Each structure stands twice: as structure tokens, then as C-alpha cells.
Amino acid sequence: MTCREFIDFLEAYRSRELPAPQAVEFERHMGLCPSCVSYLRSYEETIRLGRKALCDPEGPVPQDAPEELIRAILAARKKAQ
């Protein structure tokens, strides 16, 4: 599996919709590619922070939130109003 394929299959893997043979290849790639493991961690952290921001829209922004994520959330809130 290439890094590009890893990214393409990421959401299917996370939602447990990736067929078993591809899931095995996905996990094998994770064992060989620290860059993709890092990408997966930051992807999951982005989702976590996004969900946290939506749970309490008036609450404070987490200090560990990336600036780019903050700008994207604020822009989305503006569009929704």
C-alpha cells in the first residue's frame, strides 16, 4: 500500500468499512510508515477538536487547537448565521 492509498482508505478504515484484506494492508502500512501514523493521529485529533468545538459553541477554544482549525471553525460559524 502506498501513502496515497493509505489516505484514500483512511475513513473506511476508521469506520470499519474497509474489507479485511485491505484492512490488513492498511495496518501493515502503519507498521512500516511513521509518517502515515503521524497523519492518522493528527486526522483523529482534528476530528476530536472539531467535535469538541461543536459541543459547546460558546465555550473557550482549546489551547492545543491548531490556528488553521480555529479559522475554519469560525468561518463555518459565520456562514451558518
GROMACS .gro file of C-alpha atoms in nm:
model
   81
    1MET     CA    1   0.000   0.000   0.000
    2THR     CA    2   0.126   0.348  -0.081
    3CYS     CA    3   0.087   0.654   0.140
    4ARG     CA    4  -0.167   0.791  -0.109
    5GLU     CA    5  -0.374   0.473  -0.082
    6PHE     CA    6  -0.344   0.493   0.296
    7ILE     CA    7  -0.503   0.839   0.289
    8ASP     CA    8  -0.770   0.725   0.042
    9PHE     CA    9  -0.870   0.433   0.268
   10LEU     CA   10  -0.840   0.621   0.597
   11GLU     CA   11  -1.207   0.698   0.658
   12ALA     CA   12  -1.321   0.349   0.553
   13TYR     CA   13  -1.068   0.201   0.796
   14ARG     CA   14  -1.176   0.428   1.082
   15SER     CA   15  -1.543   0.343   1.024
   16ARG     CA   16  -1.460  -0.029   0.997
   17GLU     CA   17  -1.592  -0.044   0.641
   18LEU     CA   18  -1.262  -0.144   0.481
   19PRO     CA   19  -1.268  -0.507   0.359
   20ALA     CA   20  -1.048  -0.739   0.566
   21PRO     CA   21  -0.768  -0.784   0.307
   22GLN     CA   22  -0.734  -0.407   0.265
   23ALA     CA   23  -0.754  -0.353   0.641
   24VAL     CA   24  -0.462  -0.593   0.685
   25GLU     CA   25  -0.261  -0.400   0.425
   26PHE     CA   26  -0.360  -0.071   0.590
   27GLU     CA   27  -0.236  -0.192   0.930
   28ARG     CA   28   0.079  -0.334   0.773
   29HIS     CA   29   0.149   0.004   0.616
   30MET     CA   30   0.103   0.170   0.957
   31GLY     CA   31   0.368  -0.062   1.094
   32LEU     CA   32   0.612   0.048   0.825
   33CYS     CA   33   0.537   0.418   0.779
   34PRO     CA   34   0.576   0.658   1.073
   35SER     CA   35   0.458   0.947   0.851
   36CYS     CA   36   0.121   0.783   0.794
   37VAL     CA   37   0.087   0.701   1.164
   38SER     CA   38   0.151   1.068   1.238
   39TYR     CA   39  -0.103   1.169   0.971
   40LEU     CA   40  -0.364   0.934   1.123
   41ARG     CA   41  -0.305   1.077   1.472
   42SER     CA   42  -0.341   1.436   1.355
   43TYR     CA   43  -0.650   1.342   1.150
   44GLU     CA   44  -0.813   1.188   1.457
   45GLU     CA   45  -0.711   1.485   1.673
   46THR     CA   46  -0.866   1.725   1.422
   47ILE     CA   47  -1.192   1.530   1.436
   48ARG     CA   48  -1.182   1.526   1.817
   49LEU     CA   49  -1.122   1.900   1.839
   50GLY     CA   50  -1.390   1.972   1.580
   51ARG     CA   51  -1.646   1.769   1.773
   52LYS     CA   52  -1.543   1.936   2.096
   53ALA     CA   53  -1.587   2.280   1.938
   54LEU     CA   54  -1.935   2.190   1.815
   55CYS     CA   55  -2.047   2.057   2.154
   56ASP     CA   56  -2.003   2.394   2.321
   57PRO     CA   57  -2.001   2.664   2.052
   58GLU     CA   58  -1.977   2.943   2.308
   59GLY     CA   59  -1.708   2.774   2.516
   60PRO     CA   60  -1.340   2.864   2.507
   61VAL     CA   61  -1.119   2.735   2.227
   62PRO     CA   62  -0.890   2.453   2.346
   63GLN     CA   63  -0.535   2.581   2.381
   64ASP     CA   64  -0.399   2.292   2.177
   65ALA     CA   65  -0.622   2.367   1.877
   66PRO     CA   66  -0.426   2.444   1.559
   67GLU     CA   67  -0.475   2.801   1.435
   68GLU     CA   68  -0.588   2.678   1.093
   69LEU     CA   69  -0.862   2.469   1.254
   70ILE     CA   70  -0.979   2.767   1.460
   71ARG     CA   71  -1.006   2.984   1.147
   72ALA     CA   72  -1.201   2.711   0.964
   73ILE     CA   73  -1.448   2.669   1.251
   74LEU     CA   74  -1.502   3.043   1.284
   75ALA     CA   75  -1.558   3.074   0.908
   76ALA     CA   76  -1.811   2.788   0.918
   77ARG     CA   77  -1.995   2.952   1.207
   78LYS     CA   78  -2.015   3.280   1.013
   79LYS     CA   79  -2.162   3.104   0.709
   80ALA     CA   80  -2.421   2.928   0.926
   81GLN     CA   81  -2.552   3.255   1.068
   0.00000   0.00000   0.00000
